[in-house]
């Protein structure tokens, strides 16, 4: 099958997605072009017009439940292909057996709604429209779809091409279309002329829409690219563009694409060699591979695209800059080019063109060379100079064009790659790379003014957002500006930590330094956990302890722009109490980021927040914020209108500011409360006391220092836990639970009025409605029943509204359990405290047990530390509770190891950062490798004057002021640094880790933890948390020291940011998931498609939410029977996950598992098994081989082999899966029952009905114990038992029938022989002669010591030759067998053969039945990578009826 058909090519599910394809790069280039224009607010209307065309594509209907059907109809009418219709570029797939859905249990919210089933009915066929109907419908514009008009374009090279344009397209859109087209991709400096039908010529400005200039709907319009003049900036941009076009480094090929290409090539070669043979599917060595994951690391990294060399080098010549007299005639730049033929050229770039000058040697000769070539583009000139360049450039463009569109898109925030290629690739000369490195700017613009991040961000927030189009434009602008800010902050933080950017307060201690670079404010945060650990340690020298504590009080007053600038500018006092010292800790920085996100999501008009990012690099934590307008210019002591800058001693308050804060507080469940300052002044606040409300020089109201937006955790009340606050997810969950409880109480109180007025009618209507849903009656509902249903809907809506209202009324005082003085009565204060205690108790008594239960039942199935953290946060649980989680899952080995390793790695991370903080550049590799050897190996202690790491840390903190004068400078510092990390040994490190785990997570790490960490996935977890990249080779974790300094290949920053999400798309995804859970495929497809279209415009394709949309779209298409469409969407998800989450993220592994099942649905089992092998590799790297998801994947692999008829291989995988589940989950877990059921089905295929019955009875016993007799899955298992019993009885009856026939024939022969005694004697003599001959030949007799084998072989040869000549081999008694006996013997033989034939046919029939049953089994719970949507088919039948 054509690969482009399998992978979807460029024709997507929806017709409008063809237009959205241009969005793949527009999102980046468009806003990059406006990086300076965004500084000018008067240009925003132009930007809005320039995007209006794409925004219309995201227009949606209202959100009310009454308009859902209308919304679905509109969306289906506006798309070129629906769920039921095969996609234009994909072959209409048959309806194969649905493969198991292996979506991740932790990430697939549908699983909590859809119960598992052991058997699912055959999916109801979905009607598909014919291609002719689609073609005819495409001719007519549909509702919500834009009409495109052909416009011819005359290129700069004189060629002709055609664009499909809409009147709403902007000139910037056209430029982007031309930049993507292969014919015009290397033209960067030109003007556009529009010639209308009536002969008028219009000059197009970049910010114009076409409709503002001319009407292209009448036809006859054409565009012409007219060369424009270069300047210094544009000609450099042109050279960089040319270099990018010649490189394949921007092409990120997915391994799924590579697998498909290799499979197609192998299939084609096999078909050419053996045209008639069926391809043999090789067996995967997954079982053995899972035991040796370290040796499989090289399989993880996908080899980069092989570069196609077009030119030896293109570099800026040393003749630059042009001399003044040459500038006057237009020379802008000189380039030195070496072609593949070895020719060297010096090229002059002028304001008009590029040409080869006559320079040779060290003297510039600006005259054109004899060739006389002159072109407006650099690539055009090189094509004339070199034939090899022309050929190679064509190959590069063809390779880029043949790739999947998503593989050409750049990811804005790519994940950290913890593995690098080994051996390290050769580092070759590259002058262009050297030039870029020498012009490093740490994120700032080299030419032109710096971007004003704050003005851009706040201006985007002021965009109108009353309509869907305006919201999409606003979300897109916010996302782009925030992403660019994070990228610039990341580069700036590297410059700050590398001491390449000078501080603005160089005379202060180094830990208090602040930096401003590229209009971003940088400051340091301190790891308070290490500081507190040092304070708790006993010390013989009291002076040391005093110095440590006094120094730590001074350390952390500058963690953010708000803290650093305002404490310096606004607070005239020099007091630095302990409370202030905690404002620069890791925890406060994290809390401030979370609070900033919450206020951004609240989106209160007139209330602004700064852009913010947290960067961890080389042991330092840097907080980056956009600069508050006016804060760096003069005194702003009067600008504080709200909150306090001195921890409550003086509180400011402003009525207008308070009104805005109060509006946000209502959305964030913050209570308006009374506080008292040091002067006994009483104020009403709706925010934390330490927040700061400031009016900037732009007259905007900014709210800063949002470290305690949620209340403090009452379970942690010590002075060291000041910033242990509750998560916002917990507050939301608690408010919903409380509102529901209150609603139930109100309902019970109101009983006897409306609800009890006519209970019989309600019950009858409910029962009738249920029957109608079950039996599929479409027109059986009476008017009365419809009225009752409407009343029920109204009641449900009103109940939901009431719950929402009650939820909004619940609020909390964020200042309870703090040192701030609260106002009001004692009863009010006590009530506020009780409310916070109630939430904290709800966390411990309700949320934590429920989370542990979900872990045990696999409702939540984290694979690694990252997914475990995400699961904790999504349930409102702080990571500090992970110790309690670990104690609750001790009985499950995989969860116990996961929690144990996560606690260990998090503790080790802090210690490693503490070591890295003072390491010099030349010692980083050695220090990290030594730490890894101490962590994974057994490194002995090094003799040193300092006995332990404790004293070393104390001395380090004691000398903090001395180090601040010059960090890491001088020989003494180098010696100290060398000893500081080299004197750490394994015992010392693990003692530190255990102490940290006890202090931070209240968990006693067992000694066993030193053994459990010796795994690859633990190394992966640690590297990802710190930003380390290691060599991709096999590591022996049992060795004393397995790591070397050369194994550490990179150290990258780790970023936390506040990039906003698209709320509109998230809501649509949630609505689609609800529809999918109900089996409403068409409606869910509509929601997911709309969300996909919106996200395409807001974030571009490289975003995690886009991959979620693709995954759900693949599920819907799969359940609709469109396997080709499902594969297309799944391929998109794979590309996005690999680029945005990482090659070895658990979601990527599940994506490969889903892809394998979809390929299996198209009978491409070999390719499916290759994808399954990739999924197993990734699962092993992220979680190790001992995980239930690995066992579930084994079941899926076994089902594939079972369908191929390779039962032995299938049984091996099933048995291994059963062993894993019994060891990890226990013999009575539901997943163990799934394994037994899969074994029963496999044995049934082999005709082993007794074994099938035995396994299914075990399945039934487990289901009865876990689910009860009435559960549908238990009943299904009971039906399977009856089926197996019936087949076993049939097989036994057939066997007994055959035995009875043989016995009757034997009896007849005996009776006949009794009447002929002479025959009995003759037969006995013949048998004796047979035995003697057999003994002589050594047949069937044990060979004695004196047996002559050579004689036996010789005798056998003689007998063979005699038999060939027709001679008697041995004398025979010559007894004539009577005809009656011969007839009986022949009859018995025939009966035996007939019986065997019947048994064979029975086996074939059983195999057919089993394959049908296997279809349902394959879709059932064995998918394990997620319970999936196995019960959808019943609901689909219901919906279809």
PDB file of C-alpha atoms in Angstrom, residues 402-566:
ATOM      1  CA  UNK A 402       8.047  14.200   0.667  1.00  0.00           C
ATOM      2  CA  UNK A 403       8.131  14.414   4.462  1.00  0.00           C
ATOM      3  CA  UNK A 404       5.023  14.643   6.604  1.00  0.00           C
ATOM      4  CA  UNK A 405       4.023  18.306   7.053  1.00  0.00           C
ATOM      5  CA  UNK A 406       4.411  18.085  10.832  1.00  0.00           C
ATOM      6  CA  UNK A 407       8.015  16.914  10.451  1.00  0.00           C
ATOM      7  CA  UNK A 408       8.950  20.293   9.005  1.00  0.00           C
ATOM      8  CA  UNK A 409       7.440  22.272  11.881  1.00  0.00           C
ATOM      9  CA  UNK A 410       9.686  23.637  14.601  1.00  0.00           C
ATOM     10  CA  UNK A 411       8.756  22.987  18.211  1.00  0.00           C
ATOM     11  CA  UNK A 412       8.737  26.140  20.315  1.00  0.00           C
ATOM     12  CA  UNK A 413       9.802  24.447  23.568  1.00  0.00           C
ATOM     13  CA  UNK A 414      11.401  21.084  22.674  1.00  0.00           C
ATOM     14  CA  UNK A 415      11.892  18.544  25.477  1.00  0.00           C
ATOM     15  CA  UNK A 416      15.246  17.713  27.003  1.00  0.00           C
ATOM     16  CA  UNK A 417      17.053  14.779  25.361  1.00  0.00           C
ATOM     17  CA  UNK A 418      18.753  12.846  28.170  1.00  0.00           C
ATOM     18  CA  UNK A 419      20.490  10.501  25.712  1.00  0.00           C
ATOM     19  CA  UNK A 420      22.995  11.540  23.076  1.00  0.00           C
ATOM     20  CA  UNK A 421      24.524   9.561  20.233  1.00  0.00           C
ATOM     21  CA  UNK A 422      27.439   7.309  21.186  1.00  0.00           C
ATOM     22  CA  UNK A 423      30.141   7.218  19.984  1.00  0.00           C
ATOM     23  CA  UNK A 424      30.083  10.979  19.803  1.00  0.00           C
ATOM     24  CA  UNK A 425      29.850  12.090  16.160  1.00  0.00           C
ATOM     25  CA  UNK A 426      32.870  13.722  14.633  1.00  0.00           C
ATOM     26  CA  UNK A 427      32.903  17.464  15.010  1.00  0.00           C
ATOM     27  CA  UNK A 428      33.571  18.907  11.588  1.00  0.00           C
ATOM     28  CA  UNK A 429      34.473  22.388  10.495  1.00  0.00           C
ATOM     29  CA  UNK A 430      31.497  24.631   9.824  1.00  0.00           C
ATOM     30  CA  UNK A 431      32.260  28.301   9.352  1.00  0.00           C
ATOM     31  CA  UNK A 432      28.579  29.248   9.329  1.00  0.00           C
ATOM     32  CA  UNK A 433      28.072  27.576  12.695  1.00  0.00           C
ATOM     33  CA  UNK A 434      31.116  29.381  14.049  1.00  0.00           C
ATOM     34  CA  UNK A 435      29.746  32.735  12.903  1.00  0.00           C
ATOM     35  CA  UNK A 436      26.450  32.141  14.667  1.00  0.00           C
ATOM     36  CA  UNK A 437      28.222  31.094  17.868  1.00  0.00           C
ATOM     37  CA  UNK A 438      30.413  34.198  17.845  1.00  0.00           C
ATOM     38  CA  UNK A 439      27.390  36.455  17.494  1.00  0.00           C
ATOM     39  CA  UNK A 440      25.581  34.923  20.479  1.00  0.00           C
ATOM     40  CA  UNK A 441      23.247  37.436  22.076  1.00  0.00           C
ATOM     41  CA  UNK A 442      21.547  35.371  24.809  1.00  0.00           C
ATOM     42  CA  UNK A 443      18.131  35.875  23.294  1.00  0.00           C
ATOM     43  CA  UNK A 444      18.243  39.544  22.370  1.00  0.00           C
ATOM     44  CA  UNK A 445      17.913  41.041  18.900  1.00  0.00           C
ATOM     45  CA  UNK A 446      21.220  41.781  17.167  1.00  0.00           C
ATOM     46  CA  UNK A 447      19.778  44.482  14.932  1.00  0.00           C
ATOM     47  CA  UNK A 448      16.963  46.790  15.900  1.00  0.00           C
ATOM     48  CA  UNK A 449      15.458  47.683  19.233  1.00  0.00           C
ATOM     49  CA  UNK A 450      14.841  45.115  21.962  1.00  0.00           C
ATOM     50  CA  UNK A 451      11.368  43.743  22.439  1.00  0.00           C
ATOM     51  CA  UNK A 452       9.282  45.208  25.224  1.00  0.00           C
ATOM     52  CA  UNK A 453       7.907  41.942  26.560  1.00  0.00           C
ATOM     53  CA  UNK A 454       5.589  43.503  29.083  1.00  0.00           C
ATOM     54  CA  UNK A 455       4.003  45.880  26.586  1.00  0.00           C
ATOM     55  CA  UNK A 456       3.514  43.077  24.077  1.00  0.00           C
ATOM     56  CA  UNK A 457       1.948  40.788  26.658  1.00  0.00           C
ATOM     57  CA  UNK A 458      -0.400  43.325  28.191  1.00  0.00           C
ATOM     58  CA  UNK A 459      -1.420  44.678  24.782  1.00  0.00           C
ATOM     59  CA  UNK A 460      -2.350  41.186  23.688  1.00  0.00           C
ATOM     60  CA  UNK A 461      -4.414  40.741  26.836  1.00  0.00           C
ATOM     61  CA  UNK A 462      -6.300  43.892  25.939  1.00  0.00           C
ATOM     62  CA  UNK A 463      -7.404  42.396  22.631  1.00  0.00           C
ATOM     63  CA  UNK A 464     -11.201  42.141  22.434  1.00  0.00           C
ATOM     64  CA  UNK A 465     -12.481  38.635  23.168  1.00  0.00           C
ATOM     65  CA  UNK A 466     -16.238  38.751  22.981  1.00  0.00           C
ATOM     66  CA  UNK A 467     -16.565  36.495  19.911  1.00  0.00           C
ATOM     67  CA  UNK A 468     -14.938  33.153  19.085  1.00  0.00           C
ATOM     68  CA  UNK A 469     -12.835  34.742  16.350  1.00  0.00           C
ATOM     69  CA  UNK A 470     -11.529  37.422  18.690  1.00  0.00           C
ATOM     70  CA  UNK A 471     -10.782  34.877  21.398  1.00  0.00           C
ATOM     71  CA  UNK A 472      -8.755  32.777  18.985  1.00  0.00           C
ATOM     72  CA  UNK A 473      -6.770  35.809  17.839  1.00  0.00           C
ATOM     73  CA  UNK A 474      -6.149  36.851  21.424  1.00  0.00           C
ATOM     74  CA  UNK A 475      -5.133  33.346  22.553  1.00  0.00           C
ATOM     75  CA  UNK A 476      -2.812  33.033  19.584  1.00  0.00           C
ATOM     76  CA  UNK A 477      -1.087  36.332  20.271  1.00  0.00           C
ATOM     77  CA  UNK A 478      -0.738  35.529  23.980  1.00  0.00           C
ATOM     78  CA  UNK A 479       0.666  32.083  23.270  1.00  0.00           C
ATOM     79  CA  UNK A 480       3.181  33.389  20.769  1.00  0.00           C
ATOM     80  CA  UNK A 481       4.413  36.257  22.935  1.00  0.00           C
ATOM     81  CA  UNK A 482       4.629  34.027  26.023  1.00  0.00           C
ATOM     82  CA  UNK A 483       6.530  31.330  24.129  1.00  0.00           C
ATOM     83  CA  UNK A 484       8.973  33.869  22.740  1.00  0.00           C
ATOM     84  CA  UNK A 485       9.432  35.287  26.230  1.00  0.00           C
ATOM     85  CA  UNK A 486      10.251  31.846  27.658  1.00  0.00           C
ATOM     86  CA  UNK A 487      12.756  31.238  24.877  1.00  0.00           C
ATOM     87  CA  UNK A 488      14.430  34.609  25.480  1.00  0.00           C
ATOM     88  CA  UNK A 489      14.369  34.070  29.263  1.00  0.00           C
ATOM     89  CA  UNK A 490      16.023  30.687  28.828  1.00  0.00           C
ATOM     90  CA  UNK A 491      18.893  32.132  26.813  1.00  0.00           C
ATOM     91  CA  UNK A 492      19.227  35.073  29.184  1.00  0.00           C
ATOM     92  CA  UNK A 493      19.351  32.818  32.245  1.00  0.00           C
ATOM     93  CA  UNK A 494      22.196  30.845  30.688  1.00  0.00           C
ATOM     94  CA  UNK A 495      24.083  34.110  30.216  1.00  0.00           C
ATOM     95  CA  UNK A 496      23.379  35.151  33.821  1.00  0.00           C
ATOM     96  CA  UNK A 497      24.539  31.871  35.341  1.00  0.00           C
ATOM     97  CA  UNK A 498      27.554  31.748  33.043  1.00  0.00           C
ATOM     98  CA  UNK A 499      28.514  35.251  34.277  1.00  0.00           C
ATOM     99  CA  UNK A 500      28.326  36.692  30.770  1.00  0.00           C
ATOM    100  CA  UNK A 501      25.723  39.309  31.702  1.00  0.00           C
ATOM    101  CA  UNK A 502      26.755  41.918  34.299  1.00  0.00           C
ATOM    102  CA  UNK A 503      24.477  42.622  37.273  1.00  0.00           C
ATOM    103  CA  UNK A 504      22.804  45.966  37.829  1.00  0.00           C
ATOM    104  CA  UNK A 505      23.974  45.960  41.486  1.00  0.00           C
ATOM    105  CA  UNK A 506      27.583  44.716  41.286  1.00  0.00           C
ATOM    106  CA  UNK A 507      28.536  46.023  44.727  1.00  0.00           C
ATOM    107  CA  UNK A 508      26.072  43.774  46.557  1.00  0.00           C
ATOM    108  CA  UNK A 509      26.882  40.167  47.513  1.00  0.00           C
ATOM    109  CA  UNK A 510      26.691  37.880  44.551  1.00  0.00           C
ATOM    110  CA  UNK A 511      23.694  35.932  45.829  1.00  0.00           C
ATOM    111  CA  UNK A 512      21.759  39.224  45.838  1.00  0.00           C
ATOM    112  CA  UNK A 513      22.693  40.223  42.316  1.00  0.00           C
ATOM    113  CA  UNK A 514      19.941  41.249  39.932  1.00  0.00           C
ATOM    114  CA  UNK A 515      20.181  41.383  36.174  1.00  0.00           C
ATOM    115  CA  UNK A 516      18.312  43.090  33.356  1.00  0.00           C
ATOM    116  CA  UNK A 517      18.885  41.751  29.867  1.00  0.00           C
ATOM    117  CA  UNK A 518      16.680  41.946  26.795  1.00  0.00           C
ATOM    118  CA  UNK A 519      14.013  43.727  28.875  1.00  0.00           C
ATOM    119  CA  UNK A 520      13.815  40.718  31.221  1.00  0.00           C
ATOM    120  CA  UNK A 521      14.552  40.895  34.932  1.00  0.00           C
ATOM    121  CA  UNK A 522      16.602  38.002  36.407  1.00  0.00           C
ATOM    122  CA  UNK A 523      17.228  37.107  40.049  1.00  0.00           C
ATOM    123  CA  UNK A 524      18.336  34.037  42.001  1.00  0.00           C
ATOM    124  CA  UNK A 525      16.269  31.787  44.247  1.00  0.00           C
ATOM    125  CA  UNK A 526      17.835  29.668  46.990  1.00  0.00           C
ATOM    126  CA  UNK A 527      17.189  26.006  47.726  1.00  0.00           C
ATOM    127  CA  UNK A 528      15.692  26.467  51.187  1.00  0.00           C
ATOM    128  CA  UNK A 529      15.358  22.712  51.683  1.00  0.00           C
ATOM    129  CA  UNK A 530      19.141  22.391  51.776  1.00  0.00           C
ATOM    130  CA  UNK A 531      19.387  25.463  53.995  1.00  0.00           C
ATOM    131  CA  UNK A 532      16.890  24.048  56.487  1.00  0.00           C
ATOM    132  CA  UNK A 533      18.674  20.720  56.438  1.00  0.00           C
ATOM    133  CA  UNK A 534      21.906  22.478  57.376  1.00  0.00           C
ATOM    134  CA  UNK A 535      20.203  24.338  60.210  1.00  0.00           C
ATOM    135  CA  UNK A 536      18.866  21.105  61.705  1.00  0.00           C
ATOM    136  CA  UNK A 537      22.277  19.448  61.888  1.00  0.00           C
ATOM    137  CA  UNK A 538      24.095  19.521  65.230  1.00  0.00           C
ATOM    138  CA  UNK A 539      27.381  21.357  65.231  1.00  0.00           C
ATOM    139  CA  UNK A 540      30.137  21.513  67.800  1.00  0.00           C
ATOM    140  CA  UNK A 541      30.983  25.049  66.746  1.00  0.00           C
ATOM    141  CA  UNK A 542      28.100  27.311  67.689  1.00  0.00           C
ATOM    142  CA  UNK A 543      29.633  30.213  65.876  1.00  0.00           C
ATOM    143  CA  UNK A 544      29.367  28.318  62.643  1.00  0.00           C
ATOM    144  CA  UNK A 545      25.664  27.764  63.165  1.00  0.00           C
ATOM    145  CA  UNK A 546      25.126  31.406  64.004  1.00  0.00           C
ATOM    146  CA  UNK A 547      26.988  32.531  60.922  1.00  0.00           C
ATOM    147  CA  UNK A 548      25.040  30.135  58.740  1.00  0.00           C
ATOM    148  CA  UNK A 549      21.700  31.353  60.032  1.00  0.00           C
ATOM    149  CA  UNK A 550      22.656  34.992  59.797  1.00  0.00           C
ATOM    150  CA  UNK A 551      23.910  34.578  56.251  1.00  0.00           C
ATOM    151  CA  UNK A 552      20.815  32.701  55.207  1.00  0.00           C
ATOM    152  CA  UNK A 553      18.687  35.584  56.407  1.00  0.00           C
ATOM    153  CA  UNK A 554      20.399  37.848  53.924  1.00  0.00           C
ATOM    154  CA  UNK A 555      20.411  35.434  51.026  1.00  0.00           C
ATOM    155  CA  UNK A 556      16.949  35.328  49.662  1.00  0.00           C
ATOM    156  CA  UNK A 557      15.412  38.737  49.336  1.00  0.00           C
ATOM    157  CA  UNK A 558      15.656  38.887  45.559  1.00  0.00           C
ATOM    158  CA  UNK A 559      13.990  35.965  43.923  1.00  0.00           C
ATOM    159  CA  UNK A 560      11.831  37.832  41.435  1.00  0.00           C
ATOM    160  CA  UNK A 561      11.366  41.195  39.861  1.00  0.00           C
ATOM    161  CA  UNK A 562       8.754  42.041  42.417  1.00  0.00           C
ATOM    162  CA  UNK A 563      10.867  40.971  45.377  1.00  0.00           C
ATOM    163  CA  UNK A 564      14.163  42.276  44.140  1.00  0.00           C
ATOM    164  CA  UNK A 565      13.093  45.554  42.639  1.00  0.00           C
ATOM    165  CA  UNK A 566      10.407  46.499  45.056  1.00  0.00           C
TER     166      UNK A 566
END
